[in-house]
Coordinates of C-alpha atoms in Angstrom, one line a residue:
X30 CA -7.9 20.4 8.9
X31 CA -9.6 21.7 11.8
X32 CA -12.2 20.0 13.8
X33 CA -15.3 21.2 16.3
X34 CA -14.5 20.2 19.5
X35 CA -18.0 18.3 20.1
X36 CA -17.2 16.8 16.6
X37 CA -13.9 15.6 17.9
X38 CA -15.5 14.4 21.0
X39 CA -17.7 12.0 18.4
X40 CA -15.4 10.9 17.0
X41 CA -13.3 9.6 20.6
X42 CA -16.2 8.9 21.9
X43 CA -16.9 6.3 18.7
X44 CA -14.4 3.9 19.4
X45 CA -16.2 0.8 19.8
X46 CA -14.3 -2.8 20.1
X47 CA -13.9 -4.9 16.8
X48 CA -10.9 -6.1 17.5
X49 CA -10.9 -9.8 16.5
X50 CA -14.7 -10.9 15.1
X51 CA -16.4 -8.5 18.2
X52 CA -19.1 -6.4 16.8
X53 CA -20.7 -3.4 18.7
X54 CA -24.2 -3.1 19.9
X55 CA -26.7 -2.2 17.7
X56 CA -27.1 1.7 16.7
X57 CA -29.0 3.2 14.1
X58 CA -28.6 5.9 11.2
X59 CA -26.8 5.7 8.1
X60 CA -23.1 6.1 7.0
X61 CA -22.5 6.8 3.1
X62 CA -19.4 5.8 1.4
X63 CA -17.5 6.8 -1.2
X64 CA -15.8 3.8 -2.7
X65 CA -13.2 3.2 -5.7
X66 CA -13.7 -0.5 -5.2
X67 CA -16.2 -2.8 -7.1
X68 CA -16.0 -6.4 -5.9
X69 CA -18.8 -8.4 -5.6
X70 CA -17.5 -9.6 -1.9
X71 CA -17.5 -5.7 -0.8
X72 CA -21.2 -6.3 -0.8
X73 CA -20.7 -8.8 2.6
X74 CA -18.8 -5.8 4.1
X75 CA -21.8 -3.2 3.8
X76 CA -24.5 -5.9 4.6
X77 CA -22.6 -7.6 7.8
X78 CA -21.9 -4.2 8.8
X79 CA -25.6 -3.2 9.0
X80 CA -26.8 -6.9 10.5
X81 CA -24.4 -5.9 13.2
X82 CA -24.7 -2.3 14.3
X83 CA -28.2 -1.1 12.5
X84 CA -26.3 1.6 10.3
X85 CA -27.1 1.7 7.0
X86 CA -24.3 2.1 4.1
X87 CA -25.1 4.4 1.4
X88 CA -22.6 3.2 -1.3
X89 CA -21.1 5.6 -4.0
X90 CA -18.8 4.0 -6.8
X91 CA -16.7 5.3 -9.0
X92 CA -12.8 5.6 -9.6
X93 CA -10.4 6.9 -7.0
X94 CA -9.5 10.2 -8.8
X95 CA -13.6 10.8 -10.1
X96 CA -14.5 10.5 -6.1
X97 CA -11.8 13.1 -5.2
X98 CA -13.1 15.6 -8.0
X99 CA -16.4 14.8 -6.4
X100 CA -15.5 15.5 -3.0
X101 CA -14.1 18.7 -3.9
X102 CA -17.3 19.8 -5.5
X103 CA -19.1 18.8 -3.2
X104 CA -17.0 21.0 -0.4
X105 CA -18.9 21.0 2.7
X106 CA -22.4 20.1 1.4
X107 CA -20.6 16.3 0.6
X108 CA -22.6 13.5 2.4
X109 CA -19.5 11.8 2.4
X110 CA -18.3 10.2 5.3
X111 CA -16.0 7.6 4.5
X112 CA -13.4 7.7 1.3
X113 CA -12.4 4.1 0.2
X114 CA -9.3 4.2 -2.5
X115 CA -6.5 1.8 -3.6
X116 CA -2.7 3.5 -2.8
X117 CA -1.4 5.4 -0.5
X118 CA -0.3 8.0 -3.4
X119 CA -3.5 8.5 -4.3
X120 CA -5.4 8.9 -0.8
X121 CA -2.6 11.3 -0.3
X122 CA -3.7 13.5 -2.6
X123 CA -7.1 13.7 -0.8
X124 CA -5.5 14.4 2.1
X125 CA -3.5 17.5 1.1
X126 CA -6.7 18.7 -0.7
X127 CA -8.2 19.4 2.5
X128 CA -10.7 16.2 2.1
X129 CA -10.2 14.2 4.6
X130 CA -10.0 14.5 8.6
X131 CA -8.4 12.9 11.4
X132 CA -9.6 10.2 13.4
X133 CA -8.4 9.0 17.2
X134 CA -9.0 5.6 17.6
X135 CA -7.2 2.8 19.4
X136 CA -8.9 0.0 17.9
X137 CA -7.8 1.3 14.4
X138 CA -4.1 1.7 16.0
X139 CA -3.9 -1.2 17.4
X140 CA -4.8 -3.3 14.8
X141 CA -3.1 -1.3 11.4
X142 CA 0.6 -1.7 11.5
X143 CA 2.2 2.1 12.0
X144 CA 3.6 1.7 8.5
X145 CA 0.3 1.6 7.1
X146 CA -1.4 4.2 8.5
X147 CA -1.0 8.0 8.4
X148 CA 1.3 9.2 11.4
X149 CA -2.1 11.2 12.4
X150 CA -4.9 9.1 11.9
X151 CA -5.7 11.3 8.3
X152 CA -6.0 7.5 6.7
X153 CA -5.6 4.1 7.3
X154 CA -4.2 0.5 5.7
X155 CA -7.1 -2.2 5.1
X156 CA -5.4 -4.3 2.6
X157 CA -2.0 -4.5 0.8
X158 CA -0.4 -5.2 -2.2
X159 CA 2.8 -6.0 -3.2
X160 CA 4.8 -4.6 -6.8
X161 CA 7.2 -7.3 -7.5
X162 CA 9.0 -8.8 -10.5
X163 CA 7.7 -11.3 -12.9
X164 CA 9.9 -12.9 -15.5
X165 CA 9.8 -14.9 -18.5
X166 CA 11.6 -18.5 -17.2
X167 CA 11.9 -19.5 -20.4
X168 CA 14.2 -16.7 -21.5
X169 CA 15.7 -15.1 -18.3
X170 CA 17.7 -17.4 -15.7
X171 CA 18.7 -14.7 -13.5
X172 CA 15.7 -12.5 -12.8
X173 CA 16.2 -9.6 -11.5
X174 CA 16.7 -9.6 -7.2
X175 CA 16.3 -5.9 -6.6
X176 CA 14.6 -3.1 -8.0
X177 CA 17.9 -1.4 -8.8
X178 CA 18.5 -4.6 -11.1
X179 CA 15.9 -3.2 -13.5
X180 CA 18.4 -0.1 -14.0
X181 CA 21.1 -2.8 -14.7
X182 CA 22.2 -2.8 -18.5
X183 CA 22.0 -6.4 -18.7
X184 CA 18.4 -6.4 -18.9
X185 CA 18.1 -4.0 -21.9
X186 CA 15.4 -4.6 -24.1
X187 CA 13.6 -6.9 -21.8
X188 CA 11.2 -4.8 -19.3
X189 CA 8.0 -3.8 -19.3
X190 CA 6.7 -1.3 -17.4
X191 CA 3.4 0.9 -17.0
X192 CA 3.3 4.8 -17.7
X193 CA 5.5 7.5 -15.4
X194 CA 2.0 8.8 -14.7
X195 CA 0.4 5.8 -13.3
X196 CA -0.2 6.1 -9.6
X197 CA 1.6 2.9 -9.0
X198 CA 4.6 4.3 -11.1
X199 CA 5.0 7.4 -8.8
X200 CA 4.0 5.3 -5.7
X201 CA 7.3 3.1 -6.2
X202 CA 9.3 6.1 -7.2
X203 CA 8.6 7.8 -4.5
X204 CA 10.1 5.1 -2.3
X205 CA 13.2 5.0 -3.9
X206 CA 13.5 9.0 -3.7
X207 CA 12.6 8.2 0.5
X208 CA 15.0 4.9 0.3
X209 CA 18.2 6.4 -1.7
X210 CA 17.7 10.3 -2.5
X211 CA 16.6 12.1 -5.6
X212 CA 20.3 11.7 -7.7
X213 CA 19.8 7.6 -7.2
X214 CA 16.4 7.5 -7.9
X215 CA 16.8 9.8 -10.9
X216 CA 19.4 7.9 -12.1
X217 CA 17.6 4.7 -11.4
X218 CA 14.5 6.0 -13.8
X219 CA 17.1 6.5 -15.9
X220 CA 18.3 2.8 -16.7
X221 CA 14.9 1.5 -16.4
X222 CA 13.6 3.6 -19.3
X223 CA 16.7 2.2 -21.0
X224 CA 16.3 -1.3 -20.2
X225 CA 12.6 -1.3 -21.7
X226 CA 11.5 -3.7 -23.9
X227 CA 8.4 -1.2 -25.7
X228 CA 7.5 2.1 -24.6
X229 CA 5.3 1.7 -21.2
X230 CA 1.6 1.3 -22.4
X231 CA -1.3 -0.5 -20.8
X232 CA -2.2 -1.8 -17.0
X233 CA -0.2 -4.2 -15.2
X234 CA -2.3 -7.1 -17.0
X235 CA -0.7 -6.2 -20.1
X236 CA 3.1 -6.4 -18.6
X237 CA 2.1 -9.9 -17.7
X238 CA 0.6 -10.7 -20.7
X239 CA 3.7 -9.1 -22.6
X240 CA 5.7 -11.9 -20.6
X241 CA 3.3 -14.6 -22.3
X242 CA 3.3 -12.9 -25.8
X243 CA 7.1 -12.9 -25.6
X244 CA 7.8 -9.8 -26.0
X245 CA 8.8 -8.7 -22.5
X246 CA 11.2 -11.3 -20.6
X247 CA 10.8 -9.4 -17.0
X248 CA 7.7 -7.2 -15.9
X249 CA 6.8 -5.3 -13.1
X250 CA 3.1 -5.7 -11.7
X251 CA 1.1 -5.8 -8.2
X252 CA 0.5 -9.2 -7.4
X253 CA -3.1 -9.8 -7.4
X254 CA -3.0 -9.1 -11.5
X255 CA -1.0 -12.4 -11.6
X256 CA -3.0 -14.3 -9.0
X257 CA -6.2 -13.3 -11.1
X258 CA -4.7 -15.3 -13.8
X259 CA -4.0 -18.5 -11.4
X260 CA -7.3 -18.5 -10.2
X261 CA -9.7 -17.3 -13.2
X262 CA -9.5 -17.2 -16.7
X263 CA -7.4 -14.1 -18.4
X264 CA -7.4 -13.8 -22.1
X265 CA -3.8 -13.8 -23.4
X266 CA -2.2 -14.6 -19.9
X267 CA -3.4 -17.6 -17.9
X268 CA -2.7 -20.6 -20.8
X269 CA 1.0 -19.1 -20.5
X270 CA 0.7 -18.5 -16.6
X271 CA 3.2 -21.6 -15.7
X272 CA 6.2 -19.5 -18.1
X273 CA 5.6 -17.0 -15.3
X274 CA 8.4 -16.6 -12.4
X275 CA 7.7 -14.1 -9.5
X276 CA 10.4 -12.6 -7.6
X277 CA 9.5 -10.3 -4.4
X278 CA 12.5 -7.9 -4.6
X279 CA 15.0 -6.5 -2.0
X280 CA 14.6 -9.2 0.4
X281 CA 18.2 -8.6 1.6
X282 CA 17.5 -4.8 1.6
X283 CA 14.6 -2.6 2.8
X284 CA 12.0 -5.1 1.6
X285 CA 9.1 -5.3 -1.3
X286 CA 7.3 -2.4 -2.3
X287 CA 3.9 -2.7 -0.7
X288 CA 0.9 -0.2 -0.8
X289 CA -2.2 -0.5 0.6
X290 CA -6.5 -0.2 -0.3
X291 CA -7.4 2.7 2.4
X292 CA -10.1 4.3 4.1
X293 CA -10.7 7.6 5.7
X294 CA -13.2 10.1 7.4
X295 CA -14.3 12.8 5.5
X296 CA -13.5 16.1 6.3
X297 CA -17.4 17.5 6.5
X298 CA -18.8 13.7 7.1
X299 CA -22.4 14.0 8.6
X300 CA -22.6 10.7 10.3
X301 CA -18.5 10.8 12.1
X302 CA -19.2 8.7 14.8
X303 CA -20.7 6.2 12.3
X304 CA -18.2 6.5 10.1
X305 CA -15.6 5.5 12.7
X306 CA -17.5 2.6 13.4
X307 CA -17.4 1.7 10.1
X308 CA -13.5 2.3 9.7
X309 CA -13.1 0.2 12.6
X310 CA -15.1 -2.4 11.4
X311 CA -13.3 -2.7 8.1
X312 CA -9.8 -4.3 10.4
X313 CA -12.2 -7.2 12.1
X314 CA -11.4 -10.0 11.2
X315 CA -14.2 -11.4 8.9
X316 CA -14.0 -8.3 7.4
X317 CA -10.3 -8.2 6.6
X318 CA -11.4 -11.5 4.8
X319 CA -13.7 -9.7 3.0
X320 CA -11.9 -6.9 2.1
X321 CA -8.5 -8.8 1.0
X322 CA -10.3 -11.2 -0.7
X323 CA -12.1 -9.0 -3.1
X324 CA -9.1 -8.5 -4.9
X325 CA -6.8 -11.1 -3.8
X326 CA -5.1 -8.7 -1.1
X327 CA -2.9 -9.1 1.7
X328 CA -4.8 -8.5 5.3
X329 CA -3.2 -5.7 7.2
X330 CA -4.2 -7.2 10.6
X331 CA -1.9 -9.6 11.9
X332 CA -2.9 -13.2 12.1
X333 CA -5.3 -13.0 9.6
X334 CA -4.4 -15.0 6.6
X335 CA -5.1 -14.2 2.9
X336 CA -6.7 -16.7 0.4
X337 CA -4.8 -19.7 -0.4
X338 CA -3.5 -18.5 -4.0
X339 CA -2.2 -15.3 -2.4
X340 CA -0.7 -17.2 0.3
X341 CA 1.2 -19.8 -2.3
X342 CA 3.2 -16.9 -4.1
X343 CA 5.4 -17.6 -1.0
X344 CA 6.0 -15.1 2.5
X345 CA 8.4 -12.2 1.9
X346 CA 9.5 -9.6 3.8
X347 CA 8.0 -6.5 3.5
X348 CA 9.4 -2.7 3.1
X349 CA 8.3 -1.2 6.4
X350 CA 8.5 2.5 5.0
X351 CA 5.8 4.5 6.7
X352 CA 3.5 4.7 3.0
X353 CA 3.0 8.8 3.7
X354 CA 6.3 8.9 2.0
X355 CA 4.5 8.1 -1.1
X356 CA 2.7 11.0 -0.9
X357 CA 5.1 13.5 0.0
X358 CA 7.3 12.5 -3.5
X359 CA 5.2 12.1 -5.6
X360 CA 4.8 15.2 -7.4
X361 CA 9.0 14.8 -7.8
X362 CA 8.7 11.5 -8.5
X363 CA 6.5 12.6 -11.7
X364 CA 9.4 15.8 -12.1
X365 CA 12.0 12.4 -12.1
X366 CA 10.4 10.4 -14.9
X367 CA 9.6 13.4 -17.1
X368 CA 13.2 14.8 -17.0
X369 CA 14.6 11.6 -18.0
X370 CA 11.6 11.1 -20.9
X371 CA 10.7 8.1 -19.1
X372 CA 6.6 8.8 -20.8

């Protein structure tokens, strides 16, 4: 994606200092966003944001896919400047449809681990997420360890799972195609469609609540699902939440499965150098509060601490794969699961 030169030149000029809880001077205009995300403590983000710099955020809400259909509608009339989505898989797909563009900035690098950031600045980390395994402690009294143990014909008839088609799906694919090659993650699709307790249905709410039902002894969901249940009411889930054991897998091995909520510029954003500002923003510290805490995230930025119920699932070591390699296998990642009729 090619950029003016006195656009680029914005856009380096932009970087501004929010490392730690600094905030720039005050500026004026407007920045519009395009956001996937719909918790009430976003609204902090915007409304800090503006006490701080002066820039107003124009929000636009909707789901990560019906933004990207936008976008592309839109072409270079979009008043998009800044895309907000959740995994890496999914801003991917922005990226290689031309929506999104670059951005130098050494506060953003600096404070986004390299992992979770696009090599070239096309998108950036704000929050992550872990995929781990639950299990039914009742019933199972040795969970699975790794995410090959899910393939493992001892656990037949006890998984449940979400759709091949579900972004999170191909996301953890994908990183077992980058981790082991095509062959093992082909055949690793393989035994976990054996191993399922029910053909994969529902969101990763329901693999929990499958677990409390019974009918599932392991299940594989992100982590805030099951710390939604801890901390709030959850019909069919949290009266059964204490049956519920979490195990973050391959900690002996490359690490848990982590993706991330990210940001980006927009390829034909009016207002780039607010934008930026914005982006930057989003990795100071009160606002990685914010922004983690929505949703019961993990911060990117180091040193900043998640909310207390995140934090008592435990520490774990995290798979440091850079998360482009989502992208770049998921469309054989969705080739894998079809040709072994995992549906």
């Amino acid at each position: 994606m090619a950029i003016s030169a006195p656009r680029m030149l914005a856009l380096l000029a932009s970087v501004s200092m929010f490392a730690g809880t600094a905030l720039p001077a005050h500026a004026e205009g407007e920045v519009n966003v395009y956001s996937s995300r719909h918790y009430d403590t976003d609204d902090r983000l915007y409304t800090d944001f503006t006490d701080a710099t002066g820039i107003k955020v124009n929000l636009i809400e909707g789901s990560g896919d019906e933004l990207i259909e936008r976008l592309k509608a839109e072409g270079a009339n979009s008043p998009a400047d800044v895309f907000i989505t959740v995994d890496a898989g999914r801003i991917w797909r922005a990226d290689a449809a031309g929506l999104l563009a670059p951005v130098q900035s050494e506060v953003l690098d600096e404070r986004v681990p390299e992992a979770l950031r696009h090599p070239d600045g096309h998108w950036f980390g704000v929050s992550t997420r872990a995929r781990v395994i639950f299990y039914d402690k009742d019933k199972v009294s040795e969970p699975p360890q790794t995410y090959a143990d899910l393939a493992d014909p001892k656990y037949k008839g006890q998984v449940c799972a979400r759709s091949g088609t579900n972004i999170y799906m191909l996301s953890l694919l994908a990183s077992q195609i980058a981790h082991n090659g095509e062959d093992a993650a082909k055949a690793w699709a393989q035994g976990l469609k054996d191993n399922l307790a029910r053909d994969p249905q529902g969101g990763d709410t329901d693999q929990l609540r499958g677990i409390a039902s019974g009918e599932c002894g392991i299940a594989l969901s992100n982590t805030y699902y099951f710390v939604r249940a801890v901390t709030g009411s959850v019909d069919g889930l949290s009266d059964a939440i204490d049956r519920i054991g979490i195990v973050f897998p391959d900690q002996d091995g490359n690490g848990t499965h982590v993706n991330i909520s990210g940001v980006a510029l927009t390829a034909h954003a009016p207002h780039a150098e607010n934008a930026v500002k914005f982006m930057e923003y989003l990795t100071s510290d009160s606002a990685q509060g914010y922004f983690a805490n929505g949703n019961n995230e993990y911060p990117v930025v180091e040193g900043v601490e998640a909310n207390s119920a995140v934090e008592a699932l435990g520490s774990f070591k995290a798979d440091d794969l850079n998360l482009s390699a989502l992208g770049e296998n998921q469309t054989r990642a969705q080739e894998i699961y079809n040709e072994v009729g995992y549906k």
